[in-house]
XYZ file of C-alpha atoms in Angstrom:
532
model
C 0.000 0.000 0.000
C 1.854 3.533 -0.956
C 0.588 6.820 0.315
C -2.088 7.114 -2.321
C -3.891 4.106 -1.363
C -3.533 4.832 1.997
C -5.051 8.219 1.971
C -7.789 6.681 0.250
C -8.648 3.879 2.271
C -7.878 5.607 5.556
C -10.797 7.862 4.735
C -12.918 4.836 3.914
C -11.875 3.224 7.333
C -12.290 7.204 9.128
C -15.916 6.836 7.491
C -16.888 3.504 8.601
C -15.164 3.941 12.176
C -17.579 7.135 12.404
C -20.888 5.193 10.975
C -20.422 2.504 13.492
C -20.154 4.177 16.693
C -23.179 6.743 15.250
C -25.046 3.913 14.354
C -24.637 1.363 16.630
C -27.828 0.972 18.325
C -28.850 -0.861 15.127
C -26.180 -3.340 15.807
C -27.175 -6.352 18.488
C -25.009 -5.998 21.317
C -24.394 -9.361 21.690
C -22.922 -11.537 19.231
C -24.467 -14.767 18.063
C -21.506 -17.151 17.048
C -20.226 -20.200 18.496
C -16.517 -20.944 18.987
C -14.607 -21.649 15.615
C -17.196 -19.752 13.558
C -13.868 -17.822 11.778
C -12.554 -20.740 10.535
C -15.447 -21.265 8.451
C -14.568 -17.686 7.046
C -10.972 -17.505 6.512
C -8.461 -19.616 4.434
C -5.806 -21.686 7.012
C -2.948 -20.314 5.397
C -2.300 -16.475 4.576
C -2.244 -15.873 0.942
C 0.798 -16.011 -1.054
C 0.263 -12.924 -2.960
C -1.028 -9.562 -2.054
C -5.092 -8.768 -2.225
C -6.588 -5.363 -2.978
C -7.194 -3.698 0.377
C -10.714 -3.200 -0.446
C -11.381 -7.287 -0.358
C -10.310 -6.407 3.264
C -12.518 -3.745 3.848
C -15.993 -5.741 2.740
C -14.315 -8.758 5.025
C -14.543 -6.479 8.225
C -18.756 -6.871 7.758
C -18.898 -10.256 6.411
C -15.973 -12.191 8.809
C -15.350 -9.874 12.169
C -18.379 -7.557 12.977
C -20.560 -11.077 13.343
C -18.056 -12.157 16.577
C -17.904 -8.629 18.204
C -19.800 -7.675 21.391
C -20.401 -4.020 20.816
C -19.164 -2.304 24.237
C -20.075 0.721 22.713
C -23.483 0.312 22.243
C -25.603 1.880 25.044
C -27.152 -1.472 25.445
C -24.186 -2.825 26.784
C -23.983 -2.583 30.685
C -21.593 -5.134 31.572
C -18.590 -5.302 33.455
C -17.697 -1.521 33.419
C -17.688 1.349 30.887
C -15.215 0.881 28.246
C -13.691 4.307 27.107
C -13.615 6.037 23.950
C -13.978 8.916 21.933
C -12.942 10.250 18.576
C -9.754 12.372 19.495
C -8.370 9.051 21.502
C -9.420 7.172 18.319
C -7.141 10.011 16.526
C -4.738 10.077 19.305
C -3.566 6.092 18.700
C -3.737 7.047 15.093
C -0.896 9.655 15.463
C 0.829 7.170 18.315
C 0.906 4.190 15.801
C 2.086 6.168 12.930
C 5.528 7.962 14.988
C 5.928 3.712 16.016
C 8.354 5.353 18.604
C 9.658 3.275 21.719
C 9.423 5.231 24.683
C 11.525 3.527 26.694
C 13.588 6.338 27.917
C 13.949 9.701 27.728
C 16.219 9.861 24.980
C 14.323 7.467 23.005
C 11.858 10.758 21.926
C 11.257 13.172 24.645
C 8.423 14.188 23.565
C 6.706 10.618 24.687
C 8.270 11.025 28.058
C 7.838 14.488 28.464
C 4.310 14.888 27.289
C 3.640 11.773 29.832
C 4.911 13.250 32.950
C 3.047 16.845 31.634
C -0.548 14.680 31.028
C -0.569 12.706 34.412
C 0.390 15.556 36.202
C -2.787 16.646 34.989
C -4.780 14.002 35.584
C -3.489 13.720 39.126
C -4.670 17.498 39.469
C -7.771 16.816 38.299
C -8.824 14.473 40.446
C -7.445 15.821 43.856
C -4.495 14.091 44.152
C -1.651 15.664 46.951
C 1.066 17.669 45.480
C 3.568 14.515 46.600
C 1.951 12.320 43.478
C 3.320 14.906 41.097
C 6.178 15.481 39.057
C 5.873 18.727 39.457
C 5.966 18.091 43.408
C 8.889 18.973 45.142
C 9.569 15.291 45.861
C 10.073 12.162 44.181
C 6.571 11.662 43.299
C 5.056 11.039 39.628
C 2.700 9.268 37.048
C 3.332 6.849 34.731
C 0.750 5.115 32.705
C 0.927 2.022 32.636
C -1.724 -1.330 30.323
C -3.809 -1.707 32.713
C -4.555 -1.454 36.759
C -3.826 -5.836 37.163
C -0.285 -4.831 35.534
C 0.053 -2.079 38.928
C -1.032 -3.986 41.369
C 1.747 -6.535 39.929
C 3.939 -4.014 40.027
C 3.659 -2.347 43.265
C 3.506 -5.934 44.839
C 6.954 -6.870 43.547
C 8.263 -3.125 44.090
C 7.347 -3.854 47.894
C 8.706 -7.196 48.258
C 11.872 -6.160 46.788
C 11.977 -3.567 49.274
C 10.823 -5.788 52.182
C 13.489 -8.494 51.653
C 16.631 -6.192 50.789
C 15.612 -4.482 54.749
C 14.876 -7.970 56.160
C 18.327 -9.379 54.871
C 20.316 -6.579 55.743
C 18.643 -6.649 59.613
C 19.407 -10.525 59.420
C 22.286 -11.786 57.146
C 21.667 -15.309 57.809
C 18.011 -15.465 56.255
C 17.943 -16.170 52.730
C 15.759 -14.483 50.346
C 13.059 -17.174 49.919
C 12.312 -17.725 53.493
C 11.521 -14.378 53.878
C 9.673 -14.705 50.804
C 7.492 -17.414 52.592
C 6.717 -15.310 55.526
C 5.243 -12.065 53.524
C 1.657 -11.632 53.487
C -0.268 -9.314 51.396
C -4.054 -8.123 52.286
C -7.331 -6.974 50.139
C -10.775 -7.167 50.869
C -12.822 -10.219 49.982
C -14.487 -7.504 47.440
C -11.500 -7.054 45.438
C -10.614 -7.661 41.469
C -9.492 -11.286 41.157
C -6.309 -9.478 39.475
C -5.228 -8.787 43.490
C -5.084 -12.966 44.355
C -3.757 -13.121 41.075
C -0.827 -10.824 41.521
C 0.139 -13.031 45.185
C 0.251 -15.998 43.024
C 2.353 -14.448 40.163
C 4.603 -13.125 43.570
C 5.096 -15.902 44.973
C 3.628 -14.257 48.129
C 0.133 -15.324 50.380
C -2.538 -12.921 49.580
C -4.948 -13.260 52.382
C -8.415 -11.639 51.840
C -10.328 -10.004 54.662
C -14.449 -10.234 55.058
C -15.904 -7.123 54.103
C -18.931 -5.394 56.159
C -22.714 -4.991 55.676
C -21.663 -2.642 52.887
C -19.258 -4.404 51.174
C -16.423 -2.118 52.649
C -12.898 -3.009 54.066
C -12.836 -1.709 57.428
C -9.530 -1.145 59.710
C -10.650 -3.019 62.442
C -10.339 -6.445 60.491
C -7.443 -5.244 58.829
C -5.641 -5.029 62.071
C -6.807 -8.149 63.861
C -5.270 -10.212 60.761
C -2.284 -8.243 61.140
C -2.127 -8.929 64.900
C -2.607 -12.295 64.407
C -0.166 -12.949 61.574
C 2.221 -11.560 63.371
C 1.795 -13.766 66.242
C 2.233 -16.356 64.033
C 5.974 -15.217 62.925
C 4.725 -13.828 59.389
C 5.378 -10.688 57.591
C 2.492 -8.240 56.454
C 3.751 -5.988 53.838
C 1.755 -5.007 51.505
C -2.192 -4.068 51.485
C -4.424 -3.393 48.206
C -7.857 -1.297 49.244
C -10.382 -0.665 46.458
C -11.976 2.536 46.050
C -14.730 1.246 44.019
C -14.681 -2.663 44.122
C -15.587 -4.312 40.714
C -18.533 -6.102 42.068
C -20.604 -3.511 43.920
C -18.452 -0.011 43.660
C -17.712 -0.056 47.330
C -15.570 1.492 48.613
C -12.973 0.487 51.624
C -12.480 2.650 54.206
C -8.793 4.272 53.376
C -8.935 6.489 56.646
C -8.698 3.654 58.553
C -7.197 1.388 56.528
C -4.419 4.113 55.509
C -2.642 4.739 59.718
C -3.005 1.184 60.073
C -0.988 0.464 57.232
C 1.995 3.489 58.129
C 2.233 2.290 61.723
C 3.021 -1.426 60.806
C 5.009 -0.294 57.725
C 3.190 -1.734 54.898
C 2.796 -0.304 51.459
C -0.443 0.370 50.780
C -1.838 0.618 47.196
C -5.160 1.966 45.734
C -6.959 0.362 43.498
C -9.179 2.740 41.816
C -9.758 1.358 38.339
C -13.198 2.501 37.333
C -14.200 5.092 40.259
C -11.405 6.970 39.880
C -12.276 9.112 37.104
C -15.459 10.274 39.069
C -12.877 12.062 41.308
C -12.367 14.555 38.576
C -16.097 15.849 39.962
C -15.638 16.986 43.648
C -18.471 15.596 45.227
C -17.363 12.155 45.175
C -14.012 13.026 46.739
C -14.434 12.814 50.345
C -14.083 8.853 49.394
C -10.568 9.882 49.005
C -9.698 10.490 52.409
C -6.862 9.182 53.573
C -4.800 9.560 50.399
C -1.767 11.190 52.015
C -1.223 7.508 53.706
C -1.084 5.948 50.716
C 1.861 4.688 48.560
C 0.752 4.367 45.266
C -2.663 5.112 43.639
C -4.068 4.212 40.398
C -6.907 5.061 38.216
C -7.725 3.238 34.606
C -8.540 6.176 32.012
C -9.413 3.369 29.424
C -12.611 2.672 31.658
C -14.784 5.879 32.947
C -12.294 8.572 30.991
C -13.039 8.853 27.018
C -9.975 7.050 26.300
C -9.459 4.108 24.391
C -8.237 1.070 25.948
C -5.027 0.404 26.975
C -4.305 3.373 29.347
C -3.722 3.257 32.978
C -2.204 5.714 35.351
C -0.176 4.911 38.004
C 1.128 7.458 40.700
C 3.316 6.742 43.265
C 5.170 9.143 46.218
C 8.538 8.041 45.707
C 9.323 7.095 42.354
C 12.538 5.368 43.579
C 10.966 2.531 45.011
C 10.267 1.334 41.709
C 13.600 2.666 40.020
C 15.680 0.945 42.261
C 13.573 -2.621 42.405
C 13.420 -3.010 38.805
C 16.753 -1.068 37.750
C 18.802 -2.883 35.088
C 20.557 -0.600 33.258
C 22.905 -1.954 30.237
C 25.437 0.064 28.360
C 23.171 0.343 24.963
C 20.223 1.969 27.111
C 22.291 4.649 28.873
C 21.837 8.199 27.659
C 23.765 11.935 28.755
C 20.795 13.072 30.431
C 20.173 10.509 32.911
C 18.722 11.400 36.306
C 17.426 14.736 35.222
C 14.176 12.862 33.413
C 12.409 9.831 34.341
C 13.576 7.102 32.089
C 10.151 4.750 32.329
C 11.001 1.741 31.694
C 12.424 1.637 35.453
C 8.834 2.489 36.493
C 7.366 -0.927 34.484
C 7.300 -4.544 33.782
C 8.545 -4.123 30.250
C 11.169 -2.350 28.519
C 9.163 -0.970 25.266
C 6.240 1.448 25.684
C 3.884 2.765 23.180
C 3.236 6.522 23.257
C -0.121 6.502 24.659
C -0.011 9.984 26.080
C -0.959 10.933 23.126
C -4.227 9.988 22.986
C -4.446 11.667 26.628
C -3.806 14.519 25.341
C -5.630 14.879 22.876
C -9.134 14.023 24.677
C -8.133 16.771 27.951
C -7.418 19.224 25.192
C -11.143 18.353 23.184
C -13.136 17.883 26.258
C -11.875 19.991 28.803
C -12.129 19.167 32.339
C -15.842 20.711 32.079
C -16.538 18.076 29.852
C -15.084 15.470 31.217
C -16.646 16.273 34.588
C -20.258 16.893 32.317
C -20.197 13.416 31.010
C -19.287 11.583 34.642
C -22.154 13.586 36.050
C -24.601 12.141 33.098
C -23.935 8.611 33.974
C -24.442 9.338 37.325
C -27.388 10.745 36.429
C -29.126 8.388 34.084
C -27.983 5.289 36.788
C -30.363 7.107 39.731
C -33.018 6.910 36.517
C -32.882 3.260 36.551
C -32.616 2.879 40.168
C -35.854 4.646 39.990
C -37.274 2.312 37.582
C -36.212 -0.596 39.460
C -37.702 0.564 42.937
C -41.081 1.591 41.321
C -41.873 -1.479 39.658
C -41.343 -3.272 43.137
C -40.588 -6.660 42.072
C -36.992 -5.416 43.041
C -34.207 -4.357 45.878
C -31.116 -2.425 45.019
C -28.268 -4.434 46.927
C -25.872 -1.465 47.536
C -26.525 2.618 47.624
C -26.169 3.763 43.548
C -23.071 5.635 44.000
C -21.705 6.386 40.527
C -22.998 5.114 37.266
C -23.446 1.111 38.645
C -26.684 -0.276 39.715
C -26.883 -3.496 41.675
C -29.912 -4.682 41.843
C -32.199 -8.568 41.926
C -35.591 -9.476 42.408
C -36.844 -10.172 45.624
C -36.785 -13.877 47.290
C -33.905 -16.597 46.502
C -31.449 -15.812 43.932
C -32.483 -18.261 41.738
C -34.944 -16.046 40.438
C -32.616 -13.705 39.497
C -30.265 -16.418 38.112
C -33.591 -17.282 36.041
C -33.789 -13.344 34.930
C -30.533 -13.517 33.650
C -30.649 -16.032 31.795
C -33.807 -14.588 30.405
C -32.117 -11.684 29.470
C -29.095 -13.665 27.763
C -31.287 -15.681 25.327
C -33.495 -12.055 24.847
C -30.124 -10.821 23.423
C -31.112 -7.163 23.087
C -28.765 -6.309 26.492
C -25.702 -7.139 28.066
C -25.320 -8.040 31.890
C -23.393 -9.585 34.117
C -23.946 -10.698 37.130
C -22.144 -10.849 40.897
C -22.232 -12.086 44.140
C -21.754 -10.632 47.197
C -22.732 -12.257 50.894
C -24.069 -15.380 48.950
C -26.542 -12.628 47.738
C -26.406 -13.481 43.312
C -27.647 -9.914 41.975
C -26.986 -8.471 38.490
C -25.186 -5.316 37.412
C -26.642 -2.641 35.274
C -23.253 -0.086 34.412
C -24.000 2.799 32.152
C -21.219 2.972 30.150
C -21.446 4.186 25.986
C -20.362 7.806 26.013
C -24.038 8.236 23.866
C -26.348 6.727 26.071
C -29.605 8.827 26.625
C -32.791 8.568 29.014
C -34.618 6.851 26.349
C -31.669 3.957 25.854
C -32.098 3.752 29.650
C -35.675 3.759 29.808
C -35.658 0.497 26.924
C -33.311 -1.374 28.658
C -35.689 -1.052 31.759
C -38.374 -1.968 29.419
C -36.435 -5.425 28.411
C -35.375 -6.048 31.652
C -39.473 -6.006 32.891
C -40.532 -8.055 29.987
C -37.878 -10.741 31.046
C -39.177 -10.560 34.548
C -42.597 -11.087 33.430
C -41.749 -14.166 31.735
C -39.886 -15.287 34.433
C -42.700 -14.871 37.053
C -45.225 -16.607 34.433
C -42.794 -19.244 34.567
C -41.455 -19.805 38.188
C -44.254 -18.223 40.218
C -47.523 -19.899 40.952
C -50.421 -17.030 41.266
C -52.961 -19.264 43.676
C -51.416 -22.576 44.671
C -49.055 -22.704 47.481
C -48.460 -26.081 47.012
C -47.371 -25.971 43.016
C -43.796 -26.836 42.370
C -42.024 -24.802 40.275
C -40.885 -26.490 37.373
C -37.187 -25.606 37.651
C -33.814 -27.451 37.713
C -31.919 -26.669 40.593
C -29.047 -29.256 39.760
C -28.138 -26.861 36.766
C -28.128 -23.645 38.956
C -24.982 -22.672 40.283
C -27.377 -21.343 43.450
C -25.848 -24.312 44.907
C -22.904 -22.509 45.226
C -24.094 -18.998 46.295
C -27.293 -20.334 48.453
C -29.414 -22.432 49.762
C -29.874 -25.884 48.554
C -33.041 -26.797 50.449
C -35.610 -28.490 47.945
C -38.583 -25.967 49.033
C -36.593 -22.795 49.032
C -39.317 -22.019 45.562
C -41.833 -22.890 47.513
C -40.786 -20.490 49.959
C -39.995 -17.787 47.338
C -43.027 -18.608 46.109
C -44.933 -17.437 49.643
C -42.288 -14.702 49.570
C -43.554 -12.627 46.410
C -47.195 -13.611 46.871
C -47.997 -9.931 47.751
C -46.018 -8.559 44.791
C -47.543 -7.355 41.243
C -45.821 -9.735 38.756
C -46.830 -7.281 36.660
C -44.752 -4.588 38.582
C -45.720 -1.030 39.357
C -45.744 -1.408 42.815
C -44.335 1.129 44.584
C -45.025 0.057 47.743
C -42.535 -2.546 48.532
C -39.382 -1.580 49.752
C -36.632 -1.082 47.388
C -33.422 -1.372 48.907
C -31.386 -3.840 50.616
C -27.985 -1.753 51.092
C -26.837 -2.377 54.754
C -29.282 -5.411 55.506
């Protein structure tokens, strides 16, 4: 392809990219293949000679739009939001074309430069202390990093690299894998798998703590375990608290959690994924207090902030924590101007780095802080709509207070009715859900999270969601016969590994939502089960 060709088919692809995400609430959201449905659709071997590029182009309908879920679409509420707009899209456009390697300074300054510049904004933005700056008078700084799993990872080993050079050089004799064997890292039972996943990648016991009525990390259990694994001759070090969990958007209780942590010495890390971009509006930042005990802090951008998946930020106090755990530092890499910039790849996993400050950039610049902060506050708004809904119809609870743009909610009685909604909703196919469980309480998640999603797109899903729920009471409810089975298989629910497993638990669902209107509209059944 030379320049002419490209010019012509990038405008094609500019075209289509714009079409799709204007029209994509013609698209299903969910996809309707079955694994190996590609193979029906492409040769096994690439061809031998070059094809026109507009064969491709009519191949992106026919062979990959069939297998995509559209996370765009604002039918989608799984999971969380998935970022995006059209300067990012420009933004990794621009990044891809330079192809530059970022890993140090002198690699192109501009990508480290214009990296330290961006997350110094960020951090401002959201309220973070002067300490997590570059601009700070200390060693503080951002870097932005794939994804908030890859920080946890990061801060873990950056900790235990700390924790056994002190340990060794206080006792000579241990060795560095029996000190290994004796760390132990905490989160709450509410965190992102990617936590436990991190201990196993360390090597290290992650040890997760019961969360309260509310689905918070409190300080009290924090320091009871602590107490007690010290008793027990091992080595706390390192604590993950969620500000925002991925279940429930909970949030743990960092001014307790945070002292805790700085008397016994343990790093403490912030996992803020998807709520921290609603810090950039103030009113949701007194769940922030605490900050100043707090090590290192990250937010993902590529979830609640416009941008375009992969960006994460990662800020941390003193940067040389992670410059001197991770510092290898061969002849070929060295450059004149070392120690007056960050060179990042001491601040990460790998060595090469795309220049995704770029795309940053370019959204702050388009949107403004006002318009980031405008389009949080929409979400927010258009998730107390469908709480609303939910509580009106009264064939529903909300399991924890609507904070931001999630909505946890399930219908009333055992959870296999809500297992049975779900699955309702699946085979519907005209939304996307997910579901979690908290406190053997199975309840599903409704996340706003297409940048274009109106009142109306929330007031259809609602729609769906009722017309699955009416099924589903037609089907599992009896109306006048408290003795009628319902016709259900519970050895194909996974309720027995969330609830009860009692044969008449329908029967006593059944009794349960006698006195509700399977019809809904009924407004005068409580609504919400946060704190129960």
């Amino acid at each position: 392809m030379d320049a002419r060709e490209f010019r012509k088919f990038g405008r094609e692809m500019v075209d289509y990219i714009a079409d799709y995400l204007e029209n994509i609430r013609e698209r299903p959201v969910v996809h309707r293949v079955k694994p190996g449905y590609l193979k029906t659709l492409i040769p096994d071997e690439a061809p031998q000679k070059p094809e026109d590029f507009s064969e491709v182009m009519k191949d992106i309908e026919r062979v990959i739009m069939p297998g995509i879920t559209h996370w765009h679409s604002p039918y989608f509420h799984g999971y969380y939001a998935a970022g995006n707009s059209f300067p990012s899209i420009l933004g990794d456009m621009l990044s891809d074309t330079i192809g530059c390697i970022g890993f140090s300074w002198a690699a192109s300054p501009a990508c480290t430069e214009l990296e330290m510049i961006t997350t110094d904004w960020l951090g401002k933005m959201i309220g973070l202390p002067e300490q997590f700056l570059h601009c700070g008078k200390g060693k503080g700084g951002g870097v932005i990093q794939t994804t908030a799993s890859e920080t946890v990872f990061l801060c873990l080993l950056a900790t235990r690299t700390k924790m056994v050079t002190k340990l060794k050089a206080e006792n000579p004799d241990l060795d560095e894998m029996t000190i290994i064997s004796k760390l132990v890292g905490y989160t709450s039972d509410q965190a992102n798998s990617s936590v436990h996943r991190s201990g196993l990648l360390g090597a290290v016991t992650m040890v997760k703590l019961p969360s309260d009525e509310n689905f918070s990390l409190q300080g009290k259990t924090l320091r009871q375990r602590i107490e007690k694994d010290r008793s027990e001759g091992k080595i706390p070090f390192f604590v993950c608290a969620s500000l925002g969990t991925t279940g429930s958007c909970a949030f743990d209780n960092l001014e307790e959690i945070g002292p805790i942590c700085q008397e016994n010495d343990i790093w403490l890390h912030i996992d803020a994924a998807y709520a921290g971009s609603g810090f950039v509006c103030p009113e949701f930042r007194h769940y922030m207090k605490g900050i100043e005990y707090v090590q290192t802090f990250t937010i993902n951008p590529h979830k609640w902030m416009l941008i375009a998946f992969d960006l994460s930020v990662l800020w941390i106090q003193d940067s040389s924590l992670l410059v001197d755990a991770f510092n290898v530092d061969p002849i070929y890499l060295r450059h004149e101007n070392e120690g007056n910039v960050p060179d990042y790849r001491h601040w990460q996993i790998p060595l090469g780095r795309r220049f995704r400050a770029l795309k940053l950039w370019f959204m702050l610049r388009s949107y403004g802080v006002e318009g980031v902060q405008k389009y949080i506050r929409h979400h927010c708004q258009l998730a107390h709509e469908f709480e609303k809904l939910v509580v009106d119809d009264g064939r529903f609870e909300i399991v924890t207070e609507v904070v931001m743009a999630l909505v946890c909610f399930r219908l009333k009685g055992d959870n296999i009715l809500s297992e049975k909604l779900l699955e309702e909703i699946v085979a519907d196919g005209r939304l996307y859900l997910i579901p979690a469980i908290a406190r053997d309480i199975y309840f599903l998640r409704l996340a706003v999270c297409a940048e274009r999603t109106t009142s109306e797109d929330i007031r259809y899903s609602f729609a769906v969601i009722k017309s699955c729920t009416d099924r589903v009471m037609r089907r599992y409810i009896p109306l006048n016969d408290p003795k009628h089975k319902a016709t259900i298989d519970i050895d194909i629910s996974p309720k027995r590994l969330h609830g009860s497993s009692k044969e008449d638990d329908l029967e006593n669902t059944c009794e349960t939502m006698k006195g509700i209107n399977l019809n809904g509209d009924n407004a005068n059944h409580s609504g919400h089960l946060v704190g129960k």
